[in-house]
């Protein structure tokens, strides 16, 4: 019942993004049967309803294997040539909660780290507005015209990613 959790390189702060929740009382992980104070409340795609997974079962890939599931749709990701990186992302990394379909960004030949949920205001406060506007995958005219409508928790939501290799920030945008 360790208070610590494994390190997830593609989702480094799952408490801040609220896919892991620390409980007052332990519950039993349905995968390993061990008590845990930390449970996963993010997406898990499998047959049936599986909730309350512990971080260790996610990090080890045991949950994905046992339930033949994934934490991210492997078709909803930027392209990366290394199949081991895709396996780590979809089978051993906690996902994030999106409006419609979560999408994971990649840069420098690897998946990016999910930083969190953002709107125009947060991007401006973080000093990242111009950096995300440089992303060639976002249509330039659309970026300039609509980015001000991006609202954290609103109808047009931003999902911020950071390249693990060069530090560049990328955005995925989804609407409800």
CSV table of C-alpha atoms in Angstrom, one decimal:
chain,number,residue,atom,x,y,z
A,1,UNK,CA,0.0,0.0,0.0
A,2,UNK,CA,2.7,2.4,-1.0
A,3,UNK,CA,1.8,6.1,-1.1
A,4,UNK,CA,4.2,6.5,-4.0
A,5,UNK,CA,3.3,5.6,-7.6
A,6,UNK,CA,5.3,4.5,-10.6
A,7,UNK,CA,6.7,7.1,-12.9
A,8,UNK,CA,4.7,7.4,-16.2
A,9,UNK,CA,6.9,9.2,-18.8
A,10,UNK,CA,3.9,9.9,-21.1
A,11,UNK,CA,1.7,11.1,-18.2
A,12,UNK,CA,4.0,12.5,-15.5
A,13,UNK,CA,1.4,14.1,-13.2
A,14,UNK,CA,-1.7,11.9,-13.1
A,15,UNK,CA,-2.8,13.5,-9.8
A,16,UNK,CA,-2.9,17.0,-11.3
A,17,UNK,CA,-4.8,15.8,-14.3
A,18,UNK,CA,-7.2,14.0,-11.9
A,19,UNK,CA,-7.0,10.5,-13.4
A,20,UNK,CA,-5.5,9.2,-10.2
A,21,UNK,CA,-7.3,9.9,-7.0
A,22,UNK,CA,-6.0,9.5,-3.5
A,23,UNK,CA,-8.6,8.0,-1.2
A,24,UNK,CA,-9.0,8.2,2.6
A,25,UNK,CA,-9.7,4.5,3.0
A,26,UNK,CA,-8.0,1.8,0.8
A,27,UNK,CA,-10.0,-0.1,-1.8
A,28,UNK,CA,-9.0,-3.4,-3.4
A,29,UNK,CA,-7.6,-3.2,-6.9
A,30,UNK,CA,-9.7,-5.5,-9.2
A,31,UNK,CA,-6.6,-6.6,-11.1
A,32,UNK,CA,-4.1,-7.6,-8.4
A,33,UNK,CA,-6.5,-7.9,-5.4
A,34,UNK,CA,-4.2,-5.7,-3.2
A,35,UNK,CA,-5.4,-2.8,-1.2
A,36,UNK,CA,-4.6,0.7,-2.6
A,37,UNK,CA,-5.1,4.2,-1.5
A,38,UNK,CA,-4.6,5.5,-5.1
A,39,UNK,CA,-7.2,4.5,-7.8
A,40,UNK,CA,-7.4,5.2,-11.5
A,41,UNK,CA,-10.4,7.2,-12.7
A,42,UNK,CA,-9.5,7.7,-16.3
A,43,UNK,CA,-10.4,5.9,-19.5
A,44,UNK,CA,-9.9,2.2,-19.9
A,45,UNK,CA,-11.2,0.5,-23.0
A,46,UNK,CA,-12.0,-3.2,-22.5
A,47,UNK,CA,-15.0,-5.6,-22.5
A,48,UNK,CA,-17.0,-5.0,-19.3
A,49,UNK,CA,-16.6,-2.4,-16.6
A,50,UNK,CA,-13.3,-2.3,-14.8
A,51,UNK,CA,-12.8,0.5,-12.3
A,52,UNK,CA,-10.5,1.3,-9.4
A,53,UNK,CA,-7.2,0.0,-10.9
A,54,UNK,CA,-4.1,0.6,-8.9
A,55,UNK,CA,-1.1,2.5,-10.5
A,56,UNK,CA,1.2,-0.6,-10.3
A,57,UNK,CA,-1.2,-2.7,-12.4
A,58,UNK,CA,-1.3,0.1,-15.0
A,59,UNK,CA,2.5,0.6,-15.1
A,60,UNK,CA,3.3,-3.1,-15.3
A,61,UNK,CA,0.8,-3.7,-18.1
A,62,UNK,CA,-0.9,-6.3,-16.0
A,63,UNK,CA,-4.3,-4.6,-16.2
A,64,UNK,CA,-4.2,-4.2,-20.0
A,65,UNK,CA,-3.1,-7.8,-20.3
A,66,UNK,CA,-5.6,-9.3,-17.8
A,67,UNK,CA,-8.6,-7.4,-19.3
A,68,UNK,CA,-7.4,-7.2,-22.9
A,69,UNK,CA,-7.7,-3.5,-22.7
A,70,UNK,CA,-6.0,-0.2,-23.5
A,71,UNK,CA,-5.8,3.2,-21.8
A,72,UNK,CA,-5.6,5.0,-25.2
A,73,UNK,CA,-7.0,4.1,-28.6
A,74,UNK,CA,-4.0,3.0,-30.7
A,75,UNK,CA,-5.6,4.6,-33.7
A,76,UNK,CA,-6.0,8.0,-32.1
A,77,UNK,CA,-2.3,8.9,-31.8
A,78,UNK,CA,0.3,10.7,-33.9
A,79,UNK,CA,2.5,8.3,-35.8
A,80,UNK,CA,5.6,6.8,-34.1
A,81,UNK,CA,7.7,4.2,-35.8
A,82,UNK,CA,8.7,2.2,-32.6
A,83,UNK,CA,6.0,-0.3,-31.7
A,84,UNK,CA,7.4,-0.6,-28.1
A,85,UNK,CA,6.6,3.1,-27.6
A,86,UNK,CA,3.0,2.6,-28.8
A,87,UNK,CA,2.7,-0.5,-26.5
A,88,UNK,CA,3.9,1.6,-23.5
A,89,UNK,CA,1.5,4.4,-24.3
A,90,UNK,CA,-1.7,2.3,-24.8
A,91,UNK,CA,-1.0,-0.5,-22.3
A,92,UNK,CA,1.1,1.0,-19.5
A,93,UNK,CA,0.2,4.7,-19.4
A,94,UNK,CA,-2.8,6.2,-17.7
A,95,UNK,CA,-5.0,8.0,-20.3
A,96,UNK,CA,-6.7,11.4,-20.0
A,97,UNK,CA,-10.4,12.3,-20.2
A,98,UNK,CA,-11.4,14.1,-23.4
A,99,UNK,CA,-14.7,15.4,-24.7
A,100,UNK,CA,-15.1,13.0,-27.6
A,101,UNK,CA,-12.0,11.0,-28.5
A,102,UNK,CA,-8.7,11.4,-26.7
A,103,UNK,CA,-5.8,11.9,-29.1
A,104,UNK,CA,-2.1,11.6,-28.1
A,105,UNK,CA,0.4,13.9,-29.8
A,106,UNK,CA,4.0,12.9,-30.8
A,107,UNK,CA,7.1,14.9,-31.7
A,108,UNK,CA,10.8,14.0,-32.3
A,109,UNK,CA,9.8,10.4,-33.0
A,110,UNK,CA,8.2,9.7,-29.6
A,111,UNK,CA,5.0,10.3,-27.9
A,112,UNK,CA,4.8,13.5,-25.9
A,113,UNK,CA,4.0,13.8,-22.2
A,114,UNK,CA,0.5,14.9,-21.4
A,115,UNK,CA,0.7,18.1,-19.4
A,116,UNK,CA,-2.9,18.9,-18.8
A,117,UNK,CA,-6.1,20.6,-19.8
A,118,UNK,CA,-5.9,24.2,-21.0
A,119,UNK,CA,-7.7,27.1,-22.5
A,120,UNK,CA,-6.6,30.3,-24.2
A,121,UNK,CA,-6.2,31.9,-20.8
A,122,UNK,CA,-3.9,29.2,-19.4
A,123,UNK,CA,-1.8,29.1,-22.5
A,124,UNK,CA,-1.3,32.9,-22.3
A,125,UNK,CA,-0.5,32.7,-18.5
A,126,UNK,CA,2.0,29.9,-19.2
A,127,UNK,CA,3.6,31.9,-22.0
A,128,UNK,CA,2.9,29.1,-24.5
A,129,UNK,CA,0.4,30.8,-26.8
A,130,UNK,CA,2.8,31.7,-29.6
A,131,UNK,CA,4.6,28.3,-29.3
A,132,UNK,CA,1.4,26.3,-29.8
A,133,UNK,CA,0.4,28.6,-32.7
A,134,UNK,CA,3.5,27.5,-34.5
A,135,UNK,CA,2.2,23.9,-34.7
A,136,UNK,CA,1.9,23.0,-38.4
A,137,UNK,CA,-0.8,20.4,-37.6
A,138,UNK,CA,-3.1,23.2,-36.6
A,139,UNK,CA,-4.5,25.2,-39.6
A,140,UNK,CA,-3.0,28.7,-39.3
A,141,UNK,CA,-6.1,30.6,-40.2
A,142,UNK,CA,-8.1,28.5,-37.8
A,143,UNK,CA,-5.6,29.0,-35.0
A,144,UNK,CA,-5.6,32.8,-35.2
A,145,UNK,CA,-9.3,33.1,-35.5
A,146,UNK,CA,-10.5,30.5,-33.0
A,147,UNK,CA,-7.9,30.0,-30.3
A,148,UNK,CA,-9.4,32.7,-28.2
A,149,UNK,CA,-12.5,30.6,-27.9
A,150,UNK,CA,-10.5,27.8,-26.2
A,151,UNK,CA,-11.8,27.5,-22.7
A,152,UNK,CA,-10.5,25.1,-20.0
A,153,UNK,CA,-13.6,23.1,-19.0
A,154,UNK,CA,-15.7,24.8,-21.8
A,155,UNK,CA,-17.1,23.6,-25.1
A,156,UNK,CA,-13.8,23.9,-26.9
A,157,UNK,CA,-11.1,22.2,-24.7
A,158,UNK,CA,-7.4,22.2,-25.2
A,159,UNK,CA,-5.1,19.3,-24.2
A,160,UNK,CA,-1.5,20.3,-23.8
A,161,UNK,CA,1.5,18.0,-24.5
A,162,UNK,CA,5.3,18.5,-24.2
A,163,UNK,CA,7.9,16.8,-26.3
A,164,UNK,CA,10.1,14.6,-24.1
A,165,UNK,CA,13.1,15.3,-26.3
A,166,UNK,CA,13.1,19.0,-27.3
A,167,UNK,CA,10.5,20.4,-24.9
A,168,UNK,CA,8.2,21.8,-27.6
A,169,UNK,CA,4.6,22.1,-26.6
A,170,UNK,CA,1.8,20.8,-28.8
A,171,UNK,CA,-2.0,21.1,-28.5
A,172,UNK,CA,-4.9,18.8,-29.3
A,173,UNK,CA,-8.3,20.6,-29.4
A,174,UNK,CA,-11.7,18.9,-29.0
A,175,UNK,CA,-15.2,20.2,-28.8
A,176,UNK,CA,-18.2,18.9,-27.0
